[in-house]
Structures are given as structure tokens and as C-alpha cells.
mmCIF file of N, CA and C in Angstrom:
data_model
loop_
_atom_site.group_PDB
_atom_site.id
_atom_site.type_symbol
_atom_site.label_atom_id
_atom_site.label_comp_id
_atom_site.label_asym_id
_atom_site.label_seq_id
_atom_site.Cartn_x
_atom_site.Cartn_y
_atom_site.Cartn_z
ATOM 1 N N MET A 1 164.613 -1.110 104.483
ATOM 2 C CA MET A 1 165.964 -0.818 105.256
ATOM 3 C C MET A 1 167.202 -1.596 105.658
ATOM 4 N N ASP A 2 167.954 -1.344 105.455
ATOM 5 C CA ASP A 2 169.505 -1.385 105.366
ATOM 6 C C ASP A 2 169.504 -1.822 107.169
ATOM 7 N N SER A 3 169.820 -2.926 106.974
ATOM 8 C CA SER A 3 169.988 -3.565 108.740
ATOM 9 C C SER A 3 171.485 -3.089 108.977
ATOM 10 N N THR A 4 172.682 -2.572 108.104
ATOM 11 C CA THR A 4 173.644 -2.489 109.066
ATOM 12 C C THR A 4 173.119 -0.835 109.774
ATOM 13 N N LYS A 5 172.365 -0.462 109.255
ATOM 14 C CA LYS A 5 171.592 1.096 109.802
ATOM 15 C C LYS A 5 170.982 0.727 111.453
ATOM 16 N N ILE A 6 170.550 -0.204 111.378
ATOM 17 C CA ILE A 6 169.564 -0.579 112.500
ATOM 18 C C ILE A 6 170.334 -0.438 113.825
ATOM 19 N N THR A 7 170.512 0.073 115.121
ATOM 20 C CA THR A 7 170.991 0.347 116.133
ATOM 21 C C THR A 7 170.615 -0.973 116.639
ATOM 22 N N ARG A 8 171.759 -1.555 117.550
ATOM 23 C CA ARG A 8 171.799 -2.561 118.075
ATOM 24 C C ARG A 8 170.384 -3.115 119.228
ATOM 25 N N PRO A 9 169.784 -1.656 120.505
ATOM 26 C CA PRO A 9 168.863 -1.808 120.693
ATOM 27 C C PRO A 9 167.209 -1.600 119.640
ATOM 28 N N ALA A 10 167.938 -1.312 118.580
ATOM 29 C CA ALA A 10 166.640 -1.426 117.884
ATOM 30 C C ALA A 10 166.545 -2.495 117.414
ATOM 31 N N ARG A 11 167.534 -3.326 116.937
ATOM 32 C CA ARG A 11 167.914 -4.538 116.402
ATOM 33 C C ARG A 11 167.198 -5.665 117.583
ATOM 34 N N LYS A 12 167.664 -5.611 118.452
ATOM 35 C CA LYS A 12 167.171 -5.878 119.631
ATOM 36 C C LYS A 12 165.345 -6.675 119.826
ATOM 37 N N LEU A 13 164.804 -4.496 119.581
ATOM 38 C CA LEU A 13 163.331 -4.943 119.610
ATOM 39 C C LEU A 13 162.774 -5.947 118.509
ATOM 40 N N LEU A 14 163.015 -5.186 117.305
ATOM 41 C CA LEU A 14 162.788 -5.823 116.061
ATOM 42 C C LEU A 14 163.154 -7.489 116.453
ATOM 43 N N ASN A 15 163.656 -8.162 116.449
ATOM 44 C CA ASN A 15 163.738 -9.986 117.087
ATOM 45 C C ASN A 15 163.103 -10.493 118.477
ATOM 46 N N LEU A 16 162.178 -9.218 119.278
ATOM 47 C CA LEU A 16 161.553 -9.680 120.534
ATOM 48 C C LEU A 16 160.914 -10.211 120.329
ATOM 49 N N LYS A 17 160.644 -12.131 120.552
ATOM 50 C CA LYS A 17 158.971 -12.379 120.740
ATOM 51 C C LYS A 17 158.486 -11.696 121.728
ATOM 52 N N LEU A 18 157.331 -11.716 121.276
ATOM 53 C CA LEU A 18 156.764 -10.384 121.871
ATOM 54 C C LEU A 18 155.771 -11.436 122.785
ATOM 55 N N LYS A 19 154.941 -10.953 123.589
ATOM 56 C CA LYS A 19 153.774 -11.002 124.498
ATOM 57 C C LYS A 19 152.543 -11.891 123.707
ATOM 58 N N ARG A 20 151.344 -12.543 123.918
ATOM 59 C CA ARG A 20 150.299 -11.980 123.622
ATOM 60 C C ARG A 20 149.692 -10.832 123.887
ATOM 61 N N CYS A 21 149.141 -10.315 122.318
ATOM 62 C CA CYS A 21 148.696 -8.678 121.956
ATOM 63 C C CYS A 21 147.398 -8.866 121.973
ATOM 64 N N GLY A 22 146.553 -8.631 122.875
ATOM 65 C CA GLY A 22 144.875 -8.161 121.853
ATOM 66 C C GLY A 22 144.572 -6.769 121.796
ATOM 67 N N ALA A 23 143.897 -6.577 121.182
ATOM 68 C CA ALA A 23 143.426 -4.765 120.566
ATOM 69 C C ALA A 23 141.419 -4.975 120.947
ATOM 70 N N VAL A 24 141.496 -3.780 121.698
ATOM 71 C CA VAL A 24 140.164 -3.426 121.525
ATOM 72 C C VAL A 24 139.946 -2.386 120.889
ATOM 73 N N ILE A 25 139.061 -2.368 120.020
ATOM 74 C CA ILE A 25 138.822 -1.474 118.989
ATOM 75 C C ILE A 25 137.226 -0.773 119.372
ATOM 76 N N VAL A 26 136.952 0.178 120.206
ATOM 77 C CA VAL A 26 136.119 0.861 120.794
ATOM 78 C C VAL A 26 135.573 1.983 119.549
ATOM 79 N N ALA A 27 134.290 1.808 119.066
ATOM 80 C CA ALA A 27 133.125 2.179 118.750
ATOM 81 C C ALA A 27 132.205 2.201 118.693
ATOM 82 N N ALA A 28 131.745 2.489 119.998
ATOM 83 C CA ALA A 28 130.255 2.801 120.834
ATOM 84 C C ALA A 28 129.643 4.278 120.956
ATOM 85 N N GLY A 29 130.242 4.834 120.889
ATOM 86 C CA GLY A 29 129.862 6.748 120.665
ATOM 87 C C GLY A 29 128.695 6.869 120.009
ATOM 88 N N SER A 30 128.337 7.622 120.548
ATOM 89 C CA SER A 30 126.226 8.272 120.071
ATOM 90 C C SER A 30 126.570 8.933 118.615
ATOM 91 N N ALA A 31 128.084 9.373 118.124
ATOM 92 C CA ALA A 31 127.730 9.829 116.901
ATOM 93 C C ALA A 31 127.227 11.607 116.584
ATOM 94 N N SER A 32 126.677 11.904 118.092
ATOM 95 C CA SER A 32 125.990 13.465 118.591
ATOM 96 C C SER A 32 127.014 14.314 117.903
ATOM 97 N N ARG A 33 128.163 14.597 117.594
ATOM 98 C CA ARG A 33 128.830 15.454 117.639
ATOM 99 C C ARG A 33 129.286 15.790 115.916
ATOM 100 N N MET A 34 128.485 14.927 115.569
ATOM 101 C CA MET A 34 128.864 14.255 113.642
ATOM 102 C C MET A 34 127.241 14.813 113.159
ATOM 103 N N GLY A 35 126.483 15.393 113.924
ATOM 104 C CA GLY A 35 124.805 16.042 113.799
ATOM 105 C C GLY A 35 124.356 14.357 113.342
ATOM 106 N N GLY A 36 124.239 13.337 113.597
ATOM 107 C CA GLY A 36 123.842 12.079 113.592
ATOM 108 C C GLY A 36 124.841 11.349 112.492
ATOM 109 N N ILE A 37 126.044 11.652 111.793
ATOM 110 C CA ILE A 37 126.153 11.015 110.801
ATOM 111 C C ILE A 37 127.033 10.113 111.959
ATOM 112 N N ASP A 38 126.962 8.481 111.422
ATOM 113 C CA ASP A 38 127.761 7.518 112.308
ATOM 114 C C ASP A 38 128.919 7.221 111.877
ATOM 115 N N LYS A 39 130.162 7.737 112.471
ATOM 116 C CA LYS A 39 131.456 7.638 112.050
ATOM 117 C C LYS A 39 131.728 6.743 111.465
ATOM 118 N N VAL A 40 131.416 5.203 112.940
ATOM 119 C CA VAL A 40 132.098 4.262 112.212
ATOM 120 C C VAL A 40 131.700 4.021 111.353
ATOM 121 N N MET A 41 130.228 3.921 110.679
ATOM 122 C CA MET A 41 129.684 3.649 109.786
ATOM 123 C C MET A 41 129.704 4.147 108.302
ATOM 124 N N ALA A 42 130.119 5.543 108.748
ATOM 125 C CA ALA A 42 130.823 6.317 107.226
ATOM 126 C C ALA A 42 131.902 5.309 106.537
ATOM 127 N N PRO A 43 131.595 5.559 104.806
ATOM 128 C CA PRO A 43 132.323 5.024 104.260
ATOM 129 C C PRO A 43 134.129 5.565 104.056
ATOM 130 N N ILE A 44 134.668 5.045 103.843
ATOM 131 C CA ILE A 44 136.425 5.730 103.911
ATOM 132 C C ILE A 44 136.899 4.445 102.871
ATOM 133 N N GLY A 45 137.509 4.484 101.771
ATOM 134 C CA GLY A 45 138.097 4.049 101.122
ATOM 135 C C GLY A 45 136.806 3.081 100.318
ATOM 136 N N GLY A 46 136.236 2.740 100.102
ATOM 137 C CA GLY A 46 134.993 2.075 99.608
ATOM 138 C C GLY A 46 134.376 0.939 100.920
ATOM 139 N N GLU A 47 134.949 0.961 102.153
ATOM 140 C CA GLU A 47 134.245 0.359 103.225
ATOM 141 C C GLU A 47 134.162 1.255 104.318
ATOM 142 N N PRO A 48 132.987 0.899 105.141
ATOM 143 C CA PRO A 48 132.713 1.720 106.304
ATOM 144 C C PRO A 48 133.962 1.427 107.242
ATOM 145 N N MET A 49 134.116 2.581 108.255
ATOM 146 C CA MET A 49 135.616 3.354 108.706
ATOM 147 C C MET A 49 136.028 2.406 109.810
ATOM 148 N N ILE A 50 134.755 1.370 110.513
ATOM 149 C CA ILE A 50 135.043 0.283 111.174
ATOM 150 C C ILE A 50 135.591 -0.762 110.994
ATOM 151 N N GLN A 51 135.726 -1.479 109.812
ATOM 152 C CA GLN A 51 135.806 -2.293 109.105
ATOM 153 C C GLN A 51 137.429 -2.148 108.507
ATOM 154 N N ARG A 52 137.839 -0.441 107.780
ATOM 155 C CA ARG A 52 139.384 -0.427 107.728
ATOM 156 C C ARG A 52 139.728 -0.259 108.707
ATOM 157 N N THR A 53 139.516 0.004 110.182
ATOM 158 C CA THR A 53 140.361 0.229 111.537
ATOM 159 C C THR A 53 140.574 -1.895 111.649
ATOM 160 N N VAL A 54 139.632 -1.896 111.624
ATOM 161 C CA VAL A 54 139.781 -3.434 112.075
ATOM 162 C C VAL A 54 140.733 -3.872 111.260
ATOM 163 N N ARG A 55 140.746 -4.077 109.757
ATOM 164 C CA ARG A 55 141.575 -4.618 108.810
ATOM 165 C C ARG A 55 143.144 -4.308 109.228
ATOM 166 N N ASN A 56 143.178 -3.118 109.706
ATOM 167 C CA ASN A 56 144.662 -2.811 109.997
ATOM 168 C C ASN A 56 145.453 -3.467 111.180
ATOM 169 N N PHE A 57 144.282 -3.838 112.314
ATOM 170 C CA PHE A 57 144.802 -4.591 113.409
ATOM 171 C C PHE A 57 144.943 -6.511 112.985
ATOM 172 N N GLN A 58 144.246 -6.663 112.015
ATOM 173 C CA GLN A 58 144.228 -8.009 111.803
ATOM 174 C C GLN A 58 145.731 -8.420 110.830
ATOM 175 N N ASP A 59 145.694 -7.349 109.806
ATOM 176 C CA ASP A 59 146.955 -7.290 109.178
ATOM 177 C C ASP A 59 148.302 -7.179 110.088
ATOM 178 N N CYS A 60 148.412 -6.912 111.141
ATOM 179 C CA CYS A 60 149.257 -6.678 111.665
ATOM 180 C C CYS A 60 149.861 -8.144 113.036
ATOM 181 N N ASP A 61 151.121 -8.631 112.698
ATOM 182 C CA ASP A 61 151.215 -9.549 113.423
ATOM 183 C C ASP A 61 151.381 -9.358 114.736
ATOM 184 N N ALA A 62 151.939 -8.350 115.074
ATOM 185 C CA ALA A 62 152.173 -8.060 116.911
ATOM 186 C C ALA A 62 150.297 -8.403 117.453
ATOM 187 N N ILE A 63 149.679 -8.504 116.355
ATOM 188 C CA ILE A 63 148.159 -8.364 117.145
ATOM 189 C C ILE A 63 147.663 -10.040 117.342
ATOM 190 N N SER A 64 147.331 -10.765 118.496
ATOM 191 C CA SER A 64 146.592 -12.077 117.852
ATOM 192 C C SER A 64 144.956 -12.148 118.323
ATOM 193 N N GLU A 65 144.443 -11.380 118.542
ATOM 194 C CA GLU A 65 143.415 -10.934 119.122
ATOM 195 C C GLU A 65 142.215 -9.680 118.996
ATOM 196 N N ILE A 66 141.423 -9.300 118.393
ATOM 197 C CA ILE A 66 140.537 -8.204 118.105
ATOM 198 C C ILE A 66 139.154 -8.095 119.139
ATOM 199 N N VAL A 67 138.908 -7.274 120.085
ATOM 200 C CA VAL A 67 137.793 -7.367 120.774
ATOM 201 C C VAL A 67 136.777 -5.865 119.963
ATOM 202 N N VAL A 68 135.645 -5.881 119.260
ATOM 203 C CA VAL A 68 135.174 -4.542 119.027
ATOM 204 C C VAL A 68 134.082 -4.117 119.962
ATOM 205 N N VAL A 69 134.057 -3.087 120.729
ATOM 206 C CA VAL A 69 132.809 -3.035 121.471
ATOM 207 C C VAL A 69 131.938 -1.810 120.503
ATOM 208 N N THR A 70 131.025 -2.033 120.429
ATOM 209 C CA THR A 70 129.882 -0.839 119.344
ATOM 210 C C THR A 70 128.702 -0.942 120.536
ATOM 211 N N ARG A 71 127.755 0.264 119.822
ATOM 212 C CA ARG A 71 126.497 0.081 120.749
ATOM 213 C C ARG A 71 126.037 -0.769 120.489
ATOM 214 N N PRO A 72 124.696 -1.067 121.005
ATOM 215 C CA PRO A 72 123.781 -1.831 120.612
ATOM 216 C C PRO A 72 123.094 -2.476 119.270
ATOM 217 N N ASP A 73 122.691 -1.003 118.636
ATOM 218 C CA ASP A 73 122.014 -1.087 116.737
ATOM 219 C C ASP A 73 123.054 -1.378 116.176
ATOM 220 N N LEU A 74 123.966 -1.293 116.589
ATOM 221 C CA LEU A 74 125.156 -2.115 115.398
ATOM 222 C C LEU A 74 125.915 -3.555 115.475
ATOM 223 N N ILE A 75 125.228 -3.763 116.840
ATOM 224 C CA ILE A 75 126.041 -5.432 116.926
ATOM 225 C C ILE A 75 126.162 -6.133 115.925
ATOM 226 N N ASP A 76 124.880 -6.533 115.534
ATOM 227 C CA ASP A 76 124.412 -7.316 114.298
ATOM 228 C C ASP A 76 125.692 -6.712 112.638
ATOM 229 N N ARG A 77 125.267 -5.552 112.703
ATOM 230 C CA ARG A 77 125.865 -5.011 110.991
ATOM 231 C C ARG A 77 127.523 -4.585 111.707
ATOM 232 N N VAL A 78 128.068 -4.641 112.865
ATOM 233 C CA VAL A 78 129.568 -4.770 113.109
ATOM 234 C C VAL A 78 130.208 -6.396 113.396
ATOM 235 N N LYS A 79 128.910 -6.842 113.170
ATOM 236 C CA LYS A 79 129.736 -8.834 113.553
ATOM 237 C C LYS A 79 129.405 -9.068 112.071
ATOM 238 N N SER A 80 128.514 -8.987 111.453
ATOM 239 C CA SER A 80 128.606 -8.756 110.133
ATOM 240 C C SER A 80 129.976 -8.360 109.351
ATOM 241 N N LEU A 81 130.255 -6.950 109.650
ATOM 242 C CA LEU A 81 131.610 -6.741 108.740
ATOM 243 C C LEU A 81 132.551 -7.082 109.068
ATOM 244 N N CYS A 82 132.922 -7.715 110.464
ATOM 245 C CA CYS A 82 134.131 -8.524 111.134
ATOM 246 C C CYS A 82 133.862 -10.066 110.517
ATOM 247 N N ASN A 83 133.140 -10.201 110.394
ATOM 248 C CA ASN A 83 133.061 -11.449 109.811
ATOM 249 C C ASN A 83 134.153 -12.470 109.078
ATOM 250 N N GLY A 84 134.534 -11.666 108.226
ATOM 251 C CA GLY A 84 135.936 -12.404 107.490
ATOM 252 C C GLY A 84 137.255 -12.347 107.987
ATOM 253 N N PHE A 85 137.184 -11.103 109.212
ATOM 254 C CA PHE A 85 138.227 -11.285 110.205
ATOM 255 C C PHE A 85 138.883 -12.139 111.212
ATOM 256 N N SER A 86 139.681 -13.150 110.803
ATOM 257 C CA SER A 86 140.067 -14.240 111.798
ATOM 258 C C SER A 86 140.520 -14.070 113.291
ATOM 259 N N LYS A 87 141.198 -12.651 113.666
ATOM 260 C CA LYS A 87 141.209 -12.659 114.624
ATOM 261 C C LYS A 87 139.982 -11.779 115.517
ATOM 262 N N VAL A 88 139.317 -11.531 114.727
ATOM 263 C CA VAL A 88 138.265 -10.800 115.874
ATOM 264 C C VAL A 88 137.227 -12.082 116.419
ATOM 265 N N THR A 89 137.598 -12.047 117.892
ATOM 266 C CA THR A 89 137.210 -12.930 118.862
ATOM 267 C C THR A 89 135.753 -12.869 119.719
ATOM 268 N N ALA A 90 135.593 -11.156 119.516
ATOM 269 C CA ALA A 90 133.911 -10.843 120.260
ATOM 270 C C ALA A 90 133.349 -9.623 119.374
ATOM 271 N N VAL A 91 132.302 -9.011 119.282
ATOM 272 C CA VAL A 91 131.981 -8.058 119.270
ATOM 273 C C VAL A 91 131.101 -7.691 120.218
ATOM 274 N N VAL A 92 131.008 -6.948 121.214
ATOM 275 C CA VAL A 92 130.421 -6.631 122.524
ATOM 276 C C VAL A 92 129.952 -5.357 122.422
ATOM 277 N N GLU A 93 128.714 -4.866 123.479
ATOM 278 C CA GLU A 93 128.149 -4.045 123.339
ATOM 279 C C GLU A 93 128.792 -3.150 124.122
ATOM 280 N N GLY A 94 129.060 -1.845 124.193
ATOM 281 C CA GLY A 94 130.132 -1.146 125.096
ATOM 282 C C GLY A 94 128.719 -0.579 126.413
ATOM 283 N N GLY A 95 129.344 0.050 127.340
ATOM 284 C CA GLY A 95 128.937 0.909 127.995
ATOM 285 C C GLY A 95 128.138 2.473 128.299
ATOM 286 N N ALA A 96 128.365 2.761 128.998
ATOM 287 C CA ALA A 96 127.656 3.950 129.242
ATOM 288 C C ALA A 96 128.714 5.215 128.712
ATOM 289 N N ASP A 97 129.803 5.235 128.975
ATOM 290 C CA ASP A 97 130.648 5.692 128.523
ATOM 291 C C ASP A 97 132.171 5.164 128.217
ATOM 292 N N ARG A 98 133.163 5.824 127.480
ATOM 293 C CA ARG A 98 134.043 5.216 127.210
ATOM 294 C C ARG A 98 135.361 4.356 128.324
ATOM 295 N N PRO A 99 135.149 4.668 129.449
ATOM 296 C CA PRO A 99 136.101 3.764 129.920
ATOM 297 C C PRO A 99 135.267 2.813 130.222
ATOM 298 N N GLU A 100 133.563 2.483 130.819
ATOM 299 C CA GLU A 100 132.858 1.589 130.733
ATOM 300 C C GLU A 100 133.228 0.851 129.303
ATOM 301 N N SER A 101 133.187 1.182 128.744
ATOM 302 C CA SER A 101 133.210 0.410 127.190
ATOM 303 C C SER A 101 135.154 -0.109 126.841
ATOM 304 N N VAL A 102 135.454 0.509 127.147
ATOM 305 C CA VAL A 102 136.931 -0.103 127.768
ATOM 306 C C VAL A 102 137.052 -1.185 128.418
ATOM 307 N N ARG A 103 136.489 -1.070 129.215
ATOM 308 C CA ARG A 103 136.379 -2.114 130.328
ATOM 309 C C ARG A 103 135.841 -3.321 129.459
ATOM 310 N N LYS A 104 134.405 -3.013 128.962
ATOM 311 C CA LYS A 104 134.038 -3.970 128.666
ATOM 312 C C LYS A 104 134.644 -5.267 127.592
ATOM 313 N N GLY A 105 135.165 -4.455 126.721
ATOM 314 C CA GLY A 105 136.386 -4.777 125.586
ATOM 315 C C GLY A 105 137.336 -5.769 126.331
ATOM 316 N N LEU A 106 137.975 -5.419 127.323
ATOM 317 C CA LEU A 106 139.080 -6.149 127.938
ATOM 318 C C LEU A 106 138.332 -7.121 128.522
ATOM 319 N N ASP A 107 137.120 -7.272 129.342
ATOM 320 C CA ASP A 107 136.506 -8.402 129.771
ATOM 321 C C ASP A 107 136.081 -9.363 128.565
ATOM 322 N N ALA A 108 136.211 -9.162 127.684
ATOM 323 C CA ALA A 108 135.691 -10.021 126.399
ATOM 324 C C ALA A 108 137.467 -10.806 125.903
ATOM 325 N N LEU A 109 138.652 -9.921 126.054
ATOM 326 C CA LEU A 109 139.518 -10.613 125.614
ATOM 327 C C LEU A 109 139.902 -11.973 125.919
ATOM 328 N N SER A 110 140.623 -12.775 125.520
ATOM 329 C CA SER A 110 141.028 -14.090 125.955
ATOM 330 C C SER A 110 141.899 -13.924 127.394
ATOM 331 N N SER A 111 141.993 -15.330 127.983
ATOM 332 C CA SER A 111 142.426 -14.736 128.969
ATOM 333 C C SER A 111 143.888 -15.302 129.172
ATOM 334 N N LYS A 112 144.519 -15.594 128.154
ATOM 335 C CA LYS A 112 146.142 -15.403 127.425
ATOM 336 C C LYS A 112 146.311 -14.223 127.095
ATOM 337 N N THR A 113 145.836 -13.269 127.168
ATOM 338 C CA THR A 113 146.516 -11.837 126.873
ATOM 339 C C THR A 113 147.052 -11.104 127.675
ATOM 340 N N ARG A 114 148.627 -11.353 127.346
ATOM 341 C CA ARG A 114 149.348 -10.311 128.323
ATOM 342 C C ARG A 114 149.419 -9.081 128.590
ATOM 343 N N LEU A 115 149.137 -8.391 126.644
ATOM 344 C CA LEU A 115 149.186 -6.999 126.833
ATOM 345 C C LEU A 115 147.873 -6.629 125.592
ATOM 346 N N VAL A 116 147.471 -5.468 125.942
ATOM 347 C CA VAL A 116 146.798 -4.801 125.019
ATOM 348 C C VAL A 116 146.947 -3.328 124.562
ATOM 349 N N ALA A 117 146.380 -3.385 123.171
ATOM 350 C CA ALA A 117 146.098 -2.122 122.582
ATOM 351 C C ALA A 117 144.882 -1.503 122.635
ATOM 352 N N VAL A 118 144.156 -0.467 122.873
ATOM 353 C CA VAL A 118 143.301 0.076 122.653
ATOM 354 C C VAL A 118 143.171 1.159 121.320
ATOM 355 N N GLN A 119 142.108 1.253 120.974
ATOM 356 C CA GLN A 119 141.881 2.000 119.495
ATOM 357 C C GLN A 119 140.653 2.839 119.544
ATOM 358 N N ASP A 120 140.702 3.980 119.051
ATOM 359 C CA ASP A 120 138.972 4.427 118.886
ATOM 360 C C ASP A 120 138.915 3.750 117.067
ATOM 361 N N GLY A 121 137.486 3.582 117.047
ATOM 362 C CA GLY A 121 137.415 2.640 116.268
ATOM 363 C C GLY A 121 137.091 3.789 114.800
ATOM 364 N N ALA A 122 137.208 5.352 114.732
ATOM 365 C CA ALA A 122 136.972 6.171 114.279
ATOM 366 C C ALA A 122 138.187 7.240 113.940
ATOM 367 N N ARG A 123 139.113 5.724 113.865
ATOM 368 C CA ARG A 123 140.987 6.244 113.883
ATOM 369 C C ARG A 123 141.844 5.412 112.778
ATOM 370 N N PRO A 124 141.275 5.339 111.733
ATOM 371 C CA PRO A 124 141.196 3.983 110.639
ATOM 372 C C PRO A 124 142.528 4.123 110.139
ATOM 373 N N LEU A 125 142.822 5.147 110.419
ATOM 374 C CA LEU A 125 144.557 5.281 109.236
ATOM 375 C C LEU A 125 145.992 4.776 110.310
ATOM 376 N N VAL A 126 145.398 4.459 111.376
ATOM 377 C CA VAL A 126 146.629 3.729 111.832
ATOM 378 C C VAL A 126 148.013 2.832 111.186
ATOM 379 N N THR A 127 148.477 2.444 111.223
ATOM 380 C CA THR A 127 149.400 1.810 110.071
ATOM 381 C C THR A 127 149.731 0.534 111.533
ATOM 382 N N CYS A 128 149.892 -0.554 110.784
ATOM 383 C CA CYS A 128 150.627 -1.863 110.970
ATOM 384 C C CYS A 128 152.116 -1.464 111.583
ATOM 385 N N ALA A 129 152.775 -0.631 111.057
ATOM 386 C CA ALA A 129 153.915 0.114 111.650
ATOM 387 C C ALA A 129 154.111 0.428 112.732
ATOM 388 N N VAL A 130 152.858 1.680 112.923
ATOM 389 C CA VAL A 130 152.863 2.135 114.501
ATOM 390 C C VAL A 130 152.040 0.910 115.505
ATOM 391 N N ILE A 131 151.256 0.445 114.998
ATOM 392 C CA ILE A 131 150.530 -0.790 115.682
ATOM 393 C C ILE A 131 152.131 -1.727 116.413
ATOM 394 N N ASP A 132 153.079 -2.112 115.956
ATOM 395 C CA ASP A 132 153.708 -3.016 116.023
ATOM 396 C C ASP A 132 154.477 -2.143 116.586
ATOM 397 N N ARG A 133 155.232 -0.963 116.400
ATOM 398 C CA ARG A 133 156.157 -0.331 117.109
ATOM 399 C C ARG A 133 155.512 0.025 119.099
ATOM 400 N N ALA A 134 154.180 0.227 119.033
ATOM 401 C CA ALA A 134 153.812 0.148 120.130
ATOM 402 C C ALA A 134 153.326 -1.121 120.685
ATOM 403 N N VAL A 135 153.008 -1.987 119.915
ATOM 404 C CA VAL A 135 153.333 -3.543 121.466
ATOM 405 C C VAL A 135 154.244 -3.244 121.557
ATOM 406 N N ARG A 136 155.190 -3.332 120.476
ATOM 407 C CA ARG A 136 156.626 -3.781 121.111
ATOM 408 C C ARG A 136 157.378 -2.559 122.374
ATOM 409 N N ALA A 137 157.033 -1.648 122.306
ATOM 410 C CA ALA A 137 157.582 -0.610 123.409
ATOM 411 C C ALA A 137 156.425 -1.170 124.465
ATOM 412 N N ALA A 138 155.986 -1.465 125.055
ATOM 413 C CA ALA A 138 154.749 -1.819 125.252
ATOM 414 C C ALA A 138 155.253 -3.210 125.879
ATOM 415 N N HIS A 139 155.419 -3.852 125.439
ATOM 416 C CA HIS A 139 156.703 -5.378 125.853
ATOM 417 C C HIS A 139 157.233 -4.828 126.681
ATOM 418 N N THR A 140 158.826 -3.942 125.600
ATOM 419 C CA THR A 140 160.039 -3.650 126.361
ATOM 420 C C THR A 140 160.009 -2.853 127.814
ATOM 421 N N TYR A 141 158.750 -2.010 127.793
ATOM 422 C CA TYR A 141 158.872 -1.200 128.836
ATOM 423 C C TYR A 141 157.685 -1.364 130.281
ATOM 424 N N GLY A 142 156.556 -2.483 129.770
ATOM 425 C CA GLY A 142 155.611 -2.823 130.466
ATOM 426 C C GLY A 142 154.698 -1.811 130.747
ATOM 427 N N ALA A 143 154.523 -1.161 129.311
ATOM 428 C CA ALA A 143 153.540 0.104 129.535
ATOM 429 C C ALA A 143 152.302 -0.166 129.164
#
């Protein structure tokens, strides 16, 4: 991108030193709407969907740590899939519903975390650019 075309406010956002941001990736659903097909384990581009979702956050400099929330029967498989991701600090069991699962993920984040990005594990196409913009906006506007 031509830096002369970046507005002063945008340049300020790009150079902003970010607060520590953790990601909670929620993949604890029952797969009931998919007729028993487990979305987060379904292959996409040669790897399970959850692994692709985690990789997008792993590769993003705006994210300091990742917690994955999943069903009890998938804990070991998801831990194994996340083994090579240095930012994954925990894989935890989800709750009875999405809000409880998010809370469990939040509880597993480091006490140093100041911002949190919450992502559905079955949404693997989020890009680092989108994650970065969201984190920068949250940092700037307190969202």
C-alpha cells in the first residue's frame, strides 16, 4: 500500500502499540444442525476446520494468546491439532450454551490479557487483516 495515501488517523492506528489481546475460539457446539456432521472437524483445504481457524489467529501479530473452547469428547483431538501452535495456551471444555462457553474461555486467558477477540471455531475464513483491524479498533475505541 502506498503510505502517502494513508490518512493521518489511519497511520496513527497502524503505528499503535496494542494492548495484549487474547483470542477465545469457541468450538463447543453439538453439531445438531448439520445432521451429526461435526463442522469443526470437517476438512477444509486439507485440514480440520478448527485447525484452520486457529492458524489464522496464530499467524496474526495482534493476538498474544489463544484459548480454544470445545466439547468434552473433542478435548484430546483438539489439543492434538493445536499442538504446534505456540499461542494456544489452553483447550478447555465448553458450557451448556454459547455464553457459558465464552465465559469459560475468558476464564482461561492470562491475567495479562487486556483485550479479547471471540471467534466461532466454524468460521475459518477470517483473515489476519480483519483480525488486526478489529483489535486495533477495540484498542482505540474501548470496544
